[in-house]
Amino acid sequence: DSGVTQTPKHLITATGQRVTLRCSPRSGDLSVYWYQQSLDQGLQFLIQYYNGEERAKGNILERFSAQQFPDLHSELNLSSLELGDSALYFCASARGDGNTIYFGEGSWLTVV
Amino acid sequence: QQPVQSPQAVILREGEDAVINCSSSKALYSVHWYRQKHGEAPVFLMILLKGGEQKGHDKISASFNEKKQQSSLYLTASQLSYSGTYFCGTESDSGGSNYKLTFGKGTLLTVNP
């Protein structure tokens, strides 16, 4: 158990819908990362937050957005879902910069 | 920019050694190594920061050649538990970290009895 908590673990939704994935980082960790993992693309970096502020952006679609709240939990919002958005979404956290990054168990999203 | 890992897959017998390579076209600030078993979260193995140091624990070690922007992961006397997909993640050097940890496509390691 890494200490990073993600909910829900599994989610099935229809195309065009919107979902929110939630992440609670390890106690004391200020950085939160979001990754998308699919069979063909591997682990794709989406976005990073540090202490509530967006720190770095990767291959995140405009239909996706994220935020980190004052209590440091983070949410990833996925809208206008398409079949290709089906993937495992990981949240990870770290104490700060250049530290070990711990991954949560992931949220399986299936778009039908 | 995504780092390139090689080989894509390797099959070993228990007790054999393996080397997994990770290379980037950009100057690197750090290299992270993770192992992921099917359906599970990636698990941290080690971080190497620019400075060319070699790190390791038990029978898994790694090196980082910042001049060549390459890192290698060494697994010696492999055990069945080493099976999984190994990912390297890299942070580019922009006078420090660029904060984007980008992963390679992974190397699938299978250790057979």
GROMACS .gro file of C-alpha atoms in nm:
model
  225
    1ASP     CA    1   0.000   0.000   0.000
    2SER     CA    2   0.162   0.322  -0.121
    3GLY     CA    3  -0.059   0.549   0.089
    4VAL     CA    4  -0.206   0.716  -0.220
    5THR     CA    5  -0.582   0.662  -0.238
    6GLN     CA    6  -0.780   0.676  -0.559
    7THR     CA    7  -1.154   0.651  -0.607
    8PRO     CA    8  -1.342   0.501  -0.776
    9LYS     CA    9  -1.144   0.187  -0.860
   10HIS     CA   10  -1.364   0.100  -1.155
   11LEU     CA   11  -1.596   0.316  -1.361
   12ILE     CA   12  -1.805   0.234  -1.665
   13THR     CA   13  -1.974   0.519  -1.845
   14ALA     CA   14  -2.118   0.607  -2.183
   15THR     CA   15  -1.964   0.821  -2.454
   16GLY     CA   16  -2.032   1.190  -2.412
   17GLN     CA   17  -2.053   1.170  -2.034
   18ARG     CA   18  -1.838   1.336  -1.771
   19VAL     CA   19  -1.660   1.170  -1.479
   20THR     CA   20  -1.448   1.284  -1.187
   21LEU     CA   21  -1.160   1.083  -1.048
   22ARG     CA   22  -1.041   1.160  -0.701
   23CYS     CA   23  -0.699   1.124  -0.543
   24SER     CA   24  -0.578   1.164  -0.185
   25PRO     CA   25  -0.199   1.190  -0.168
   26ARG     CA   26   0.019   1.041   0.102
   27SER     CA   27   0.022   1.239   0.423
   28GLY     CA   28   0.266   1.526   0.390
   29ASP     CA   29   0.307   1.502   0.013
   30LEU     CA   30   0.265   1.832  -0.168
   31SER     CA   31   0.297   1.711  -0.528
   32VAL     CA   32   0.025   1.525  -0.712
   33TYR     CA   33   0.067   1.377  -1.058
   34TRP     CA   34  -0.190   1.231  -1.296
   35TYR     CA   35  -0.103   0.966  -1.552
   36GLN     CA   36  -0.304   0.781  -1.815
   37GLN     CA   37  -0.205   0.426  -1.902
   38SER     CA   38  -0.338   0.246  -2.205
   39LEU     CA   39  -0.213  -0.063  -2.387
   40ASP     CA   40  -0.083   0.124  -2.688
   41GLN     CA   41   0.043   0.446  -2.526
   42GLY     CA   42   0.199   0.327  -2.205
   43LEU     CA   43   0.220   0.566  -1.910
   44GLN     CA   44   0.138   0.915  -2.031
   45PHE     CA   45   0.202   1.213  -1.805
   46LEU     CA   46  -0.105   1.436  -1.789
   47ILE     CA   47  -0.047   1.703  -1.529
   48GLN     CA   48   0.127   1.785  -1.201
   49TYR     CA   49   0.022   2.005  -0.912
   50TYR     CA   50   0.238   2.130  -0.630
   51ASN     CA   51   0.077   2.269  -0.318
   52GLY     CA   52  -0.236   2.371  -0.504
   53GLU     CA   53  -0.068   2.523  -0.808
   54GLU     CA   54  -0.033   2.368  -1.152
   55ARG     CA   55   0.337   2.287  -1.196
   56ALA     CA   56   0.366   2.101  -1.526
   57LYS     CA   57   0.140   1.993  -1.807
   58GLY     CA   58   0.184   1.697  -2.033
   59ASN     CA   59  -0.037   1.538  -2.294
   60ILE     CA   60  -0.362   1.640  -2.134
   61LEU     CA   61  -0.658   1.691  -2.364
   62GLU     CA   62  -0.864   2.010  -2.345
   63ARG     CA   63  -1.162   1.793  -2.247
   64PHE     CA   64  -0.971   1.699  -1.931
   65SER     CA   65  -0.903   1.925  -1.639
   66ALA     CA   66  -0.764   1.885  -1.292
   67GLN     CA   67  -0.722   2.075  -0.971
   68GLN     CA   68  -0.561   2.037  -0.633
   69PHE     CA   69  -0.756   2.158  -0.335
   70PRO     CA   70  -0.630   2.330  -0.016
   71ASP     CA   71  -0.636   1.996   0.167
   72LEU     CA   72  -0.406   1.870  -0.114
   73HIS     CA   73  -0.645   1.613  -0.256
   74SER     CA   74  -0.683   1.631  -0.630
   75GLU     CA   75  -0.953   1.565  -0.884
   76LEU     CA   76  -0.925   1.482  -1.253
   77ASN     CA   77  -1.232   1.573  -1.455
   78LEU     CA   78  -1.288   1.400  -1.788
   79SER     CA   79  -1.568   1.532  -2.008
   80SER     CA   80  -1.725   1.452  -2.346
   81LEU     CA   81  -1.584   1.106  -2.305
   82GLU     CA   82  -1.483   0.904  -2.607
   83LEU     CA   83  -1.416   0.533  -2.647
   84GLY     CA   84  -1.045   0.608  -2.671
   85ASP     CA   85  -1.045   0.757  -2.323
   86SER     CA   86  -1.084   0.410  -2.179
   87ALA     CA   87  -0.769   0.354  -1.976
   88LEU     CA   88  -0.621   0.317  -1.631
   89TYR     CA   89  -0.574   0.654  -1.467
   90PHE     CA   90  -0.307   0.676  -1.201
   91CYS     CA   91  -0.256   0.940  -0.943
   92ALA     CA   92   0.085   0.966  -0.779
   93SER     CA   93   0.223   1.186  -0.505
   94ALA     CA   94   0.561   1.301  -0.382
   95ARG     CA   95   0.694   1.503  -0.090
   96GLY     CA   96   0.823   1.772  -0.323
   97ASP     CA   97   1.048   1.794  -0.624
   98GLY     CA   98   1.304   1.529  -0.706
   99ASN     CA   99   1.156   1.290  -0.456
  100THR     CA  100   1.024   0.939  -0.487
  101ILE     CA  101   0.687   0.933  -0.657
  102TYR     CA  102   0.435   0.689  -0.514
  103PHE     CA  103   0.152   0.561  -0.731
  104GLY     CA  104  -0.201   0.487  -0.625
  105GLU     CA  105  -0.381   0.170  -0.736
  106GLY     CA  106  -0.542   0.349  -1.028
  107SER     CA  107  -0.895   0.407  -1.152
  108TRP     CA  108  -1.009   0.187  -1.438
  109LEU     CA  109  -1.227   0.386  -1.674
  110THR     CA  110  -1.426   0.207  -1.941
  111VAL     CA  111  -1.620   0.416  -2.189
  112VAL     CA  112  -1.889   0.225  -2.377
  113GLN     CA  113   0.995   1.377  -2.513
  114GLN     CA  114   0.944   1.010  -2.432
  115PRO     CA  115   1.261   0.816  -2.344
  116VAL     CA  116   1.338   0.505  -2.545
  117GLN     CA  117   1.373   0.175  -2.364
  118SER     CA  118   1.541  -0.139  -2.488
  119PRO     CA  119   1.487  -0.424  -2.514
  120GLN     CA  120   1.108  -0.425  -2.545
  121ALA     CA  121   1.090  -0.765  -2.382
  122VAL     CA  122   1.326  -1.018  -2.231
  123ILE     CA  123   1.278  -1.371  -2.104
  124LEU     CA  124   1.516  -1.512  -1.844
  125ARG     CA  125   1.561  -1.824  -1.643
  126GLU     CA  126   1.582  -1.781  -1.269
  127GLY     CA  127   1.934  -1.681  -1.171
  128GLU     CA  128   2.024  -1.512  -1.500
  129ASP     CA  129   2.115  -1.145  -1.536
  130ALA     CA  130   1.951  -0.873  -1.742
  131VAL     CA  131   2.019  -0.515  -1.843
  132ILE     CA  132   1.748  -0.270  -1.942
  133ASN     CA  133   1.848   0.052  -2.112
  134CYS     CA  134   1.682   0.391  -2.123
  135SER     CA  135   1.795   0.676  -2.344
  136SER     CA  136   1.680   1.027  -2.411
  137SER     CA  137   1.748   1.285  -2.680
  138LYS     CA  138   1.743   1.561  -2.419
  139ALA     CA  139   1.974   1.648  -2.132
  140LEU     CA  140   1.842   1.482  -1.822
  141TYR     CA  141   1.802   1.601  -1.466
  142SER     CA  142   1.691   1.268  -1.327
  143VAL     CA  143   1.599   0.914  -1.415
  144HIS     CA  144   1.342   0.713  -1.219
  145TRP     CA  145   1.294   0.337  -1.244
  146TYR     CA  146   0.970   0.157  -1.167
  147ARG     CA  147   0.842  -0.198  -1.191
  148GLN     CA  148   0.479  -0.272  -1.262
  149LYS     CA  149   0.305  -0.607  -1.238
  150HIS     CA  150  -0.004  -0.666  -1.447
  151GLY     CA  151  -0.307  -0.483  -1.310
  152GLU     CA  152  -0.109  -0.319  -1.031
  153ALA     CA  153   0.040   0.023  -0.968
  154PRO     CA  154   0.401   0.095  -1.065
  155VAL     CA  155   0.635   0.044  -0.772
  156PHE     CA  156   0.936   0.268  -0.719
  157LEU     CA  157   1.280   0.110  -0.754
  158MET     CA  158   1.522   0.403  -0.754
  159ILE     CA  159   1.600   0.759  -0.862
  160LEU     CA  160   1.925   0.873  -1.015
  161LEU     CA  161   2.007   1.242  -1.029
  162LYS     CA  162   2.251   1.401  -1.270
  163GLY     CA  163   2.601   1.347  -1.144
  164GLY     CA  164   2.650   1.002  -1.294
  165GLU     CA  165   2.603   0.815  -0.970
  166GLN     CA  166   2.519   0.451  -0.954
  167LYS     CA  167   2.263   0.330  -0.710
  168GLY     CA  168   2.133  -0.005  -0.608
  169HIS     CA  169   1.985  -0.226  -0.349
  170ASP     CA  170   1.997  -0.601  -0.317
  171LYS     CA  171   2.052  -0.742  -0.668
  172ILE     CA  172   1.906  -0.447  -0.862
  173SER     CA  173   2.126  -0.151  -0.946
  174ALA     CA  174   2.131   0.129  -1.197
  175SER     CA  175   2.369   0.375  -1.357
  176PHE     CA  176   2.316   0.715  -1.512
  177ASN     CA  177   2.546   0.856  -1.778
  178GLU     CA  178   2.437   1.218  -1.806
  179LYS     CA  179   2.673   1.290  -2.094
  180LYS     CA  180   2.507   1.023  -2.305
  181GLN     CA  181   2.163   1.087  -2.153
  182GLN     CA  182   2.137   0.719  -2.080
  183SER     CA  183   2.052   0.503  -1.785
  184SER     CA  184   2.077   0.129  -1.741
  185LEU     CA  185   1.904  -0.096  -1.490
  186TYR     CA  186   2.096  -0.409  -1.390
  187LEU     CA  187   1.918  -0.712  -1.252
  188THR     CA  188   2.150  -0.984  -1.130
  189ALA     CA  189   2.066  -1.340  -1.029
  190SER     CA  190   1.704  -1.278  -1.126
  191GLN     CA  191   1.423  -1.413  -0.915
  192LEU     CA  192   1.070  -1.507  -1.017
  193SER     CA  193   0.946  -1.198  -0.833
  194TYR     CA  194   1.139  -0.975  -1.074
  195SER     CA  195   0.887  -1.048  -1.349
  196GLY     CA  196   0.695  -0.744  -1.461
  197THR     CA  197   0.720  -0.440  -1.683
  198TYR     CA  198   1.004  -0.202  -1.606
  199PHE     CA  199   0.960   0.165  -1.683
  200CYS     CA  200   1.215   0.441  -1.683
  201GLY     CA  201   1.089   0.791  -1.626
  202THR     CA  202   1.297   1.095  -1.708
  203GLU     CA  203   1.294   1.460  -1.613
  204SER     CA  204   1.464   1.694  -1.857
  205ASP     CA  205   1.729   1.931  -1.733
  206SER     CA  206   1.625   2.294  -1.763
  207GLY     CA  207   1.872   2.426  -1.511
  208GLY     CA  208   1.698   2.194  -1.268
  209SER     CA  209   1.398   1.971  -1.303
  210ASN     CA  210   1.130   2.054  -1.560
  211TYR     CA  211   0.889   1.868  -1.330
  212LYS     CA  212   0.755   1.652  -1.612
  213LEU     CA  213   0.831   1.289  -1.539
  214THR     CA  214   0.792   1.120  -1.877
  215PHE     CA  215   0.796   0.742  -1.899
  216GLY     CA  216   0.926   0.510  -2.167
  217LYS     CA  217   0.703   0.240  -2.314
  218GLY     CA  218   0.840  -0.021  -2.080
  219THR     CA  219   1.038  -0.343  -2.094
  220LEU     CA  220   0.850  -0.664  -2.021
  221LEU     CA  221   1.068  -0.896  -1.814
  222THR     CA  222   0.964  -1.257  -1.765
  223VAL     CA  223   1.159  -1.482  -1.532
  224ASN     CA  224   1.089  -1.851  -1.569
  225PRO     CA  225   1.185  -2.129  -1.326
   0.00000   0.00000   0.00000
